[in-house]
C-alpha cells in the first residue's frame, strides 16, 4: 500500500504548480529557532502521492490558457466546452455544460471587467435580501473553477478590488471596525444615466444580526495563494498593496490580549454559518481557516522590515495552534472514553481535564456515533464546554491545511465512510451533525425559524461542500469517496435547479428557504469534477504537512492502527 502523503511517483506536473511550490513546505522549526529568518526552499507538495487516483487520460496543461478570456471584450463564451474538458480527453457529464452556463450567468462586471459572481441568480425568489451580492466566501469556489479553467483575470480583479474595499472606513453605528477587516460581501451599483459603476461593501454593518465575517480575510489570503500557485505570477502577491493587505488582516488576529489559548476567539455567526448557531467562542471552521491563512501568508509575506515581525509571530502562533488543536479538539473513540472518565475540579499544571469538562455534558448521540476507527475535530473547546458536533468545513480545511496530522486526516475520512448515512446521506454534505432540537434549539438559535432541525445551518446538506470533500479525498488518497458523493449530487443538482441547501436527516428535500441557482453549489460541483479529472489542481488548495508541527501525543487507538 502506498502512503497517502509519501513521495509517490505517479504525480504529473501541471502548469498550475510551478512557481510558489518550492517555498510551500517552509520548515517551521527554522523560523522558531533562528533569530535571522531564512526561508528554506524544500520539495514541492506536487510530490504528494495520488496513487489511488485514476487519471482520465488527460495530459498536463502546458500553460496555453491564452484566449480563454479577453480583458477588453468580456468573456468568450465557452458554454459546454470548458477548457478543462477540452484539454482532457474524457466525456464530461451532461450537466457540466449547464453548470458552466449557470456559473457564467452569475458573473458581475465592474467597469466592463468581470469582478466576481453573485451569491444566487434566483429570479423566482421574492426575497432577494443580499443574494445579489458578491460574497467573499462564496466567490472562492467560483474562483477555483475559473483558475482551473485558465481564466485567471477575474480572480486577480477580485483580489485587487476587495483590497481596495479593505481600505474603507467601516463603522457600525458609532463604532469603528478594525482596519484589516475584509467585507462579507459587496455589490456593484450601475448608474445607467451617468454610465458609472460604483461599489458598495458590507463588513457586517448591514448583515442580518450584524455578524462579523471573520472568515473573509482568511479566504482572501488563501485565494491569493491559490492564484499565485496557479498562475506562477508572484508579482501580484509581492505588490506593496497585497503585502499590506495581508499584514492588516494578520494584525487583527495576531494581536496580544488576555487569551490563554492560541485559538481565535470569535462571536457567533462569523463564518459560513452566519447566524446564531452556538458557534461562538473557538469554532472549528475559523480555527482551521486561521491556520491555513497563517500558513499561506507565511509563504507569501516578504521578509522585509515590515513583514519580518509578522513572519516571526506567525511561526510562533502556528506552533502553539497546531499543538492545541491536535491535542484538545481531536476526538476519537479512545479520547471519548478518556473524557467520559474525566475527574473534574482539578487545579494546577498537573490537571488532566484542563478545561474542566463535566462528563455529563457529553451528549448521548455521540456514544453511538463514534466508530472504533475514525475521529474528527470537534466544533469548539473552551472552559467547561466542548461542542461535540461535527462540522464539515472545518474538518475538510484541517485536512487540506495539514492542521490534521496524516493519521488524523485518515481518521476523518474513515469517519465519513463509517457514518456515510449521517454525514453524506442522499445529498452531500451535512454542514454539521447532528441537528439541535426542541429546548436546545430555542436556547442556542434563539428560536430561529430558518435553522429548524435538519434545515439550513442546523444539520442541512450543502452541495458547495463537495469541492472541499473532493480535495480532502484526493489528498488522503481516497478519491472513490468523492466519486460516490459526486454521483449522488449529479442525480439531483441540475434537476432541482442547483439549490443552496437540502433539508432532512438524509438531505433528501430541497431546503425550505433554499435559493435556486446558488452560485457556490454550481461552482463547488464544477471544481469537484475538475479536481477528480486532474488531481494536480489539488496544490492550489492544499498544503503539505510541516514536520516541525508534530504534536506530543499519548493516544489513540485509531491513529495507529
Ligand atoms: C447564507 C450562508 C452564507 C453565505 C450566504 C450567501 O447566509 O449562510 O454562508 O455566504 O448565504 O450565499
XYZ file of C-alpha atoms and ligand atoms in Angstrom:
573
model
C 0.000 0.000 0.000
C 1.295 3.433 -0.818
C 1.387 6.019 1.894
C -1.057 8.811 1.190
C 1.482 11.510 1.967
C 4.550 9.788 0.676
C 6.532 10.853 -2.307
C 4.608 8.722 -4.774
C 5.899 8.921 -8.257
C 2.702 9.000 -10.241
C 2.091 12.704 -9.952
C 2.157 14.786 -13.057
C 3.326 18.325 -13.017
C 0.898 20.768 -14.365
C 1.286 24.348 -15.351
C -0.673 25.275 -12.306
C 2.025 24.025 -9.996
C 5.249 25.666 -10.667
C 6.481 28.755 -9.036
C 5.190 29.036 -5.497
C 5.552 25.347 -4.932
C 9.153 25.391 -3.906
C 8.559 27.613 -0.963
C 5.442 25.809 0.150
C 6.957 23.495 2.677
C 8.503 26.058 4.877
C 10.176 24.437 7.815
C 8.662 25.990 10.881
C 11.411 24.933 13.228
C 13.890 27.073 11.434
C 11.718 30.083 11.894
C 11.261 29.341 15.544
C 14.845 28.603 16.360
C 16.798 31.068 14.344
C 16.897 34.746 15.068
C 17.528 35.558 11.424
C 14.802 34.226 9.217
C 15.940 32.184 6.298
C 13.333 30.643 4.083
C 14.397 27.161 3.198
C 13.068 26.047 -0.089
C 12.071 22.446 0.047
C 10.376 19.939 -2.157
C 7.100 20.875 -3.637
C 3.821 19.429 -2.491
C 3.391 18.297 -6.036
C 5.132 15.242 -4.700
C 2.064 14.299 -2.711
C 1.119 10.790 -3.722
C -2.120 10.403 -5.534
C -1.578 6.772 -6.270
C -5.202 5.909 -5.838
C -6.435 8.398 -8.352
C -7.166 7.124 -11.784
C -6.463 9.652 -14.456
C -8.924 10.088 -17.205
C -6.412 10.158 -19.965
C -5.630 13.824 -19.521
C -2.283 15.441 -20.021
C -0.581 18.174 -18.124
C -1.628 21.581 -19.270
C 1.173 23.376 -20.926
C 0.097 26.794 -19.827
C -1.725 27.544 -23.042
C -4.602 29.428 -21.498
C -4.404 32.368 -23.834
C -7.645 33.478 -25.279
C -9.898 31.958 -22.659
C -10.801 35.402 -21.523
C -10.128 38.607 -23.321
C -9.971 41.578 -20.975
C -11.335 44.097 -23.430
C -14.096 42.129 -24.970
C -15.514 40.287 -21.968
C -15.646 36.559 -21.673
C -15.521 34.316 -24.650
C -18.465 32.012 -24.490
C -17.225 28.614 -23.503
C -20.562 27.149 -22.625
C -20.391 23.403 -22.866
C -16.714 23.429 -23.653
C -14.912 24.366 -20.501
C -11.184 24.398 -21.027
C -10.614 21.521 -18.643
C -12.855 19.241 -20.697
C -11.409 20.449 -23.943
C -7.903 19.739 -22.740
C -8.651 16.345 -21.298
C -9.993 13.556 -23.376
C -12.822 12.495 -21.123
C -16.558 12.545 -21.587
C -17.970 15.317 -19.442
C -21.124 14.558 -17.524
C -24.105 16.092 -19.334
C -24.734 18.590 -16.532
C -21.238 20.091 -16.686
C -22.172 22.299 -19.645
C -25.266 23.548 -17.841
C -23.201 24.262 -14.775
C -20.718 26.413 -16.699
C -23.546 28.276 -18.343
C -25.157 28.953 -14.960
C -21.840 29.995 -13.445
C -21.248 32.498 -16.223
C -24.738 33.917 -15.772
C -23.795 34.828 -12.223
C -20.819 36.952 -13.296
C -20.706 40.516 -12.056
C -18.910 43.180 -14.063
C -17.345 46.386 -12.829
C -16.470 48.949 -15.471
C -16.503 46.253 -18.105
C -14.312 43.799 -16.222
C -15.572 40.592 -14.559
C -15.134 41.022 -10.837
C -16.941 38.202 -9.103
C -20.090 36.108 -9.032
C -23.334 36.884 -7.226
C -24.451 34.521 -4.490
C -27.587 33.333 -6.304
C -29.209 34.012 -9.647
C -32.684 33.133 -8.478
C -35.269 35.316 -10.124
C -38.105 33.155 -8.873
C -37.403 34.062 -5.268
C -39.443 37.022 -3.973
C -36.873 37.930 -1.394
C -33.542 38.999 -2.814
C -32.031 40.004 0.574
C -28.325 40.131 -0.155
C -28.102 37.164 -2.506
C -27.480 39.600 -5.378
C -24.125 40.500 -3.827
C -20.686 39.032 -4.345
C -19.794 37.247 -1.107
C -16.098 36.779 -0.446
C -16.525 33.230 0.884
C -18.970 32.288 -1.879
C -16.616 33.504 -4.567
C -13.838 31.102 -3.542
C -15.233 28.019 -5.341
C -16.094 30.196 -8.349
C -12.529 31.498 -8.328
C -11.186 27.944 -8.142
C -13.329 26.952 -11.119
C -12.076 29.904 -13.146
C -8.459 29.305 -12.159
C -8.708 25.638 -13.067
C -10.199 26.660 -16.382
C -7.353 29.050 -17.099
C -9.439 32.196 -16.555
C -7.277 33.963 -14.052
C -8.039 37.650 -14.623
C -11.373 37.625 -12.846
C -9.641 36.292 -9.744
C -6.961 38.962 -9.936
C -9.625 41.662 -10.333
C -11.485 40.299 -7.342
C -8.378 40.203 -5.166
C -7.418 43.762 -6.063
C -10.892 45.260 -5.674
C -11.551 43.636 -2.319
C -8.203 45.003 -1.208
C -9.410 48.492 -2.017
C -12.589 47.822 -0.058
C -10.484 46.798 2.920
C -9.142 50.347 2.947
C -12.595 51.819 3.533
C -13.576 53.185 6.868
C -16.030 50.705 8.382
C -18.464 51.581 11.090
C -21.375 50.019 12.913
C -23.335 52.897 14.375
C -20.623 54.895 16.110
C -18.161 52.059 16.443
C -15.229 51.716 14.073
C -14.184 48.245 12.916
C -10.589 47.042 12.709
C -8.627 48.360 9.755
C -7.871 44.938 8.336
C -11.458 43.680 8.196
C -12.471 42.344 4.790
C -16.067 42.634 3.608
C -18.555 39.805 3.858
C -19.954 40.881 0.512
C -20.122 43.734 -1.951
C -22.404 44.948 -4.681
C -21.786 46.739 -7.961
C -24.198 49.609 -8.474
C -24.719 50.577 -12.115
C -25.844 54.118 -12.795
C -27.109 53.782 -16.334
C -27.727 57.531 -16.712
C -24.229 58.595 -15.779
C -22.749 55.369 -17.095
C -20.706 54.754 -13.963
C -20.262 51.744 -11.736
C -19.678 52.084 -8.018
C -19.091 49.544 -5.296
C -20.928 49.118 -2.057
C -19.464 46.813 0.560
C -20.888 45.222 3.688
C -18.499 44.491 6.548
C -21.244 43.208 8.787
C -22.817 46.595 9.442
C -25.794 45.727 7.222
C -25.750 41.965 7.652
C -28.615 40.196 9.408
C -27.586 40.096 13.068
C -24.608 42.392 12.323
C -22.330 39.371 12.215
C -18.610 39.886 11.616
C -17.164 37.999 8.635
C -14.008 36.789 10.352
C -13.516 34.206 7.603
C -13.390 36.744 4.727
C -9.825 37.874 5.409
C -8.656 34.280 5.722
C -10.319 33.283 2.470
C -8.738 36.322 0.787
C -5.253 35.202 1.815
C -5.977 31.588 0.831
C -7.241 32.738 -2.558
C -4.213 34.960 -3.128
C -2.016 31.936 -2.639
C -4.202 29.791 -4.913
C -3.928 32.455 -7.614
C -0.162 32.675 -7.193
C 0.211 28.932 -7.180
C -1.939 28.501 -10.250
C -0.501 31.277 -12.395
C 3.074 31.226 -11.184
C 2.725 35.002 -11.119
C 4.441 36.184 -7.958
C 4.100 39.814 -8.927
C 0.586 40.182 -7.508
C 1.267 38.857 -4.010
C 4.518 40.808 -3.927
C 2.921 44.193 -4.553
C 3.128 46.561 -1.580
C -0.691 46.652 -1.597
C -1.110 42.883 -1.207
C 1.665 42.724 1.377
C -0.040 45.459 3.363
C -3.445 43.810 2.975
C -2.099 40.591 4.435
C -0.406 42.392 7.306
C -3.611 44.246 8.160
C -5.633 41.025 8.258
C -2.978 39.347 10.353
C -2.637 42.167 12.821
C -6.317 41.725 13.650
C -5.796 38.147 14.728
C -2.217 38.093 15.987
C -2.500 40.912 18.476
C -1.780 40.073 22.080
C -4.589 40.190 24.606
C -5.950 38.258 27.523
C -6.093 34.935 25.708
C -4.914 31.781 27.382
C -5.374 29.758 24.181
C -3.757 30.157 20.745
C -7.131 29.674 19.061
C -9.014 32.737 17.823
C -11.907 33.979 19.939
C -14.991 34.885 17.891
C -18.591 35.951 18.114
C -21.401 33.714 16.829
C -22.144 33.601 13.108
C -18.755 34.858 11.944
C -18.211 32.367 9.134
C -20.203 30.255 6.639
C -22.705 29.694 9.429
C -23.563 33.360 9.642
C -26.412 33.198 12.136
C -26.665 32.369 15.794
C -25.960 28.644 15.982
C -23.819 28.261 19.075
C -20.642 28.619 17.044
C -19.202 31.419 19.181
C -16.021 31.017 21.177
C -13.467 28.965 19.261
C -15.369 27.453 16.316
C -13.507 24.841 14.322
C -14.255 26.495 10.971
C -12.449 29.665 12.000
C -9.565 27.828 13.647
C -8.919 25.748 10.512
C -9.166 28.742 8.210
C -6.971 30.757 10.559
C -4.355 28.026 10.479
C -4.479 27.746 6.707
C -4.359 31.516 6.184
C -1.349 31.757 8.504
C 0.464 29.090 6.529
C -0.422 30.727 3.205
C 0.665 34.154 4.458
C 3.951 32.689 5.615
C 4.622 31.615 2.047
C 3.842 34.998 0.586
C 4.980 37.601 3.101
C 8.221 39.312 2.292
C 10.836 39.184 4.980
C 11.393 42.901 4.806
C 11.323 45.405 7.644
C 7.530 45.322 7.926
C 6.948 41.677 7.087
C 9.608 40.150 9.299
C 7.791 40.781 12.553
C 4.678 39.070 11.175
C 6.622 36.110 9.890
C 8.014 35.519 13.364
C 4.638 35.937 15.019
C 3.016 33.536 12.555
C 5.639 30.877 13.158
C 5.182 31.059 16.910
C 1.399 31.027 16.636
C 1.302 28.099 14.202
C 3.370 26.066 16.577
C 1.043 26.688 19.503
C -2.132 26.460 17.441
C -1.325 23.110 15.877
C -0.455 21.662 19.277
C -3.664 22.956 20.835
C -5.933 21.806 18.021
C -4.393 18.390 17.562
C -4.446 17.733 21.271
C -7.689 19.240 22.538
C -10.062 19.457 19.569
C -9.338 15.940 18.412
C -11.844 13.268 19.338
C -11.800 9.580 18.642
C -13.014 6.500 20.463
C -10.135 6.465 22.916
C -10.313 10.162 23.657
C -14.073 9.986 24.143
C -13.569 7.194 26.611
C -10.960 9.272 28.429
C -13.293 12.275 28.665
C -16.101 10.007 29.841
C -13.899 9.011 32.782
C -12.568 12.515 33.495
C -12.225 13.785 37.031
C -13.371 17.368 37.472
C -12.319 20.382 39.545
C -8.628 19.742 39.027
C -6.347 22.650 39.815
C -2.776 23.415 38.728
C -0.497 22.254 35.956
C -0.995 18.600 36.651
C -4.683 18.706 35.646
C -5.640 16.111 33.049
C -9.058 17.631 32.458
C -7.617 21.051 31.680
C -10.861 22.708 30.606
C -12.895 21.196 33.412
C -15.306 19.451 31.080
C -18.050 17.696 33.023
C -18.515 14.169 31.610
C -22.279 14.518 31.987
C -22.195 17.180 29.281
C -21.266 14.559 26.666
C -24.391 14.209 24.515
C -25.963 10.759 24.207
C -25.826 10.610 20.421
C -22.049 10.718 20.468
C -21.556 7.332 22.146
C -23.236 5.504 19.268
C -21.930 7.808 16.584
C -18.252 7.375 17.402
C -16.851 4.447 15.425
C -13.940 2.370 16.716
C -11.953 3.505 13.735
C -12.102 7.174 12.874
C -12.181 10.530 14.553
C -12.683 14.252 13.959
C -12.037 17.739 15.218
C -14.970 18.731 17.384
C -16.830 22.004 16.944
C -15.487 24.056 19.844
C -13.390 23.827 23.013
C -13.498 26.366 25.823
C -13.802 26.297 29.620
C -16.244 23.549 30.658
C -17.581 23.481 27.136
C -16.948 21.042 24.366
C -19.224 21.323 21.378
C -19.096 17.755 20.138
C -20.879 18.419 16.855
C -19.231 17.541 13.550
C -18.641 20.499 11.225
C -17.678 19.581 7.682
C -15.877 22.716 6.507
C -13.543 22.915 9.498
C -12.595 19.268 9.200
C -12.001 19.427 5.450
C -9.841 22.542 5.793
C -7.957 20.855 8.635
C -7.018 18.081 6.204
C -6.132 20.460 3.373
C -4.016 22.776 5.511
C -2.352 19.818 7.251
C -3.583 21.059 10.573
C -4.628 17.423 10.866
C -1.715 15.005 11.018
C -1.721 12.367 8.255
C -3.164 9.905 10.779
C -5.892 12.310 11.817
C -6.706 13.029 8.169
C -7.136 9.325 7.531
C -9.288 9.010 10.637
C -11.576 11.811 9.426
C -12.023 10.010 6.117
C -12.653 6.763 7.997
C -15.379 8.503 9.948
C -17.038 9.763 6.771
C -17.084 6.232 5.387
C -18.305 4.712 8.625
C -21.018 7.311 9.082
C -21.964 7.793 5.468
C -25.690 7.917 6.057
C -25.386 10.583 8.742
C -22.742 12.806 7.144
C -23.461 12.367 3.433
C -26.904 10.786 3.201
C -28.625 11.310 -0.146
C -27.067 14.684 -0.846
C -23.540 15.598 0.132
C -22.678 17.146 2.566
C -24.037 17.853 6.041
C -22.816 21.252 7.193
C -22.883 19.943 10.757
C -24.126 16.894 12.623
C -26.408 16.353 14.429
C -29.150 18.966 14.362
C -30.164 20.673 17.569
C -33.839 20.388 18.532
C -36.517 21.416 20.983
C -35.359 23.242 24.078
C -31.754 23.285 22.970
C -32.759 24.775 19.597
C -34.684 27.510 21.409
C -31.762 28.390 23.629
C -28.963 28.028 21.116
C -30.517 29.593 17.991
C -32.887 31.991 19.730
C -35.855 30.173 18.109
C -34.539 30.771 14.585
C -37.260 29.585 12.154
C -34.717 29.234 9.351
C -32.482 26.999 11.418
C -35.019 24.412 12.494
C -33.711 20.860 12.916
C -32.152 19.323 9.805
C -32.501 22.531 7.832
C -30.103 25.252 6.627
C -27.221 25.651 9.102
C -28.763 23.242 11.558
C -27.908 19.911 10.000
C -28.787 20.896 6.431
C -26.871 19.443 3.458
C -24.833 21.910 1.378
C -23.685 20.847 -2.093
C -20.998 23.557 -2.070
C -19.021 21.478 0.418
C -18.463 18.864 -2.285
C -15.376 20.618 -3.601
C -13.711 20.588 -0.213
C -14.637 16.963 0.348
C -13.214 16.065 -3.049
C -9.977 17.916 -2.336
C -9.663 16.145 1.016
C -10.365 12.778 -0.635
C -7.668 13.328 -3.222
C -5.188 14.455 -0.605
C -5.793 11.379 1.514
C -5.683 9.088 -1.500
C -9.353 8.168 -1.320
C -10.926 9.543 -4.492
C -13.536 6.789 -4.512
C -15.289 8.566 -1.638
C -15.503 11.743 -3.701
C -16.736 9.834 -6.711
C -19.545 8.314 -4.680
C -20.548 11.712 -3.352
C -20.391 13.385 -6.765
C -22.571 10.617 -8.220
C -25.218 11.414 -5.643
C -25.075 15.136 -6.357
C -25.283 14.607 -10.114
C -28.565 12.774 -9.763
C -30.306 15.825 -8.367
C -28.492 19.139 -8.658
C -29.493 20.198 -12.166
C -32.978 18.732 -11.872
C -33.552 20.633 -8.642
C -32.109 23.892 -10.009
C -28.815 23.960 -8.048
C -30.277 24.606 -4.596
C -28.355 26.329 -1.865
C -29.045 23.519 0.607
C -31.170 20.428 1.240
C -33.190 19.534 4.329
C -33.879 16.372 6.276
C -31.853 13.759 8.069
C -30.732 12.323 4.749
C -30.696 15.621 2.876
C -33.470 14.383 0.629
C -35.589 17.534 0.354
C -34.749 20.814 -1.350
C -34.272 23.245 1.541
C -37.272 25.087 2.945
C -35.962 28.517 2.051
C -33.095 27.452 -0.182
C -32.239 29.730 -3.086
C -32.120 28.125 -6.528
C -29.176 28.660 -8.853
C -26.976 29.224 -5.855
C -23.626 30.022 -7.420
C -21.399 28.175 -4.998
C -23.460 24.985 -5.379
C -22.740 25.217 -9.102
C -19.081 26.173 -8.767
C -18.489 23.637 -5.982
C -19.700 20.856 -8.261
C -17.532 22.016 -11.161
C -14.432 22.293 -9.001
C -15.037 18.829 -7.571
C -15.322 17.421 -11.104
C -12.241 19.213 -12.374
C -10.160 18.088 -9.420
C -11.086 14.461 -9.908
C -10.247 14.728 -13.581
C -6.945 16.446 -12.931
C -5.828 15.889 -9.325
C -2.837 18.151 -9.828
C -5.236 21.046 -9.195
C -5.155 20.000 -5.562
C -1.990 22.016 -4.998
C -3.957 25.247 -5.200
C -5.877 24.468 -2.048
C -3.631 22.070 -0.193
C -0.504 22.406 1.904
C 1.743 19.551 2.876
C 2.432 18.645 6.441
C 5.059 20.669 8.219
C 7.123 18.148 10.109
C 8.031 20.704 12.756
C 4.441 20.820 13.934
C 4.204 17.235 15.186
C 2.282 17.122 18.445
C 3.297 15.233 21.533
C 0.571 12.655 21.840
C -0.194 9.816 24.101
C -3.247 8.440 22.370
C -5.014 6.834 20.488
C -6.124 3.547 19.032
C -7.443 4.781 15.713
C -4.340 6.831 14.958
C -2.001 3.971 14.999
C -3.807 1.034 13.529
C -26.010 32.368 3.684
C -24.890 31.464 4.122
C -23.553 32.150 3.939
C -23.394 32.611 2.502
C -24.574 33.492 2.099
C -24.573 33.835 0.633
O -26.094 33.468 4.534
O -25.040 31.075 5.434
O -22.518 31.286 4.289
O -22.205 33.281 2.340
O -25.801 32.823 2.366
O -24.683 32.678 -0.134
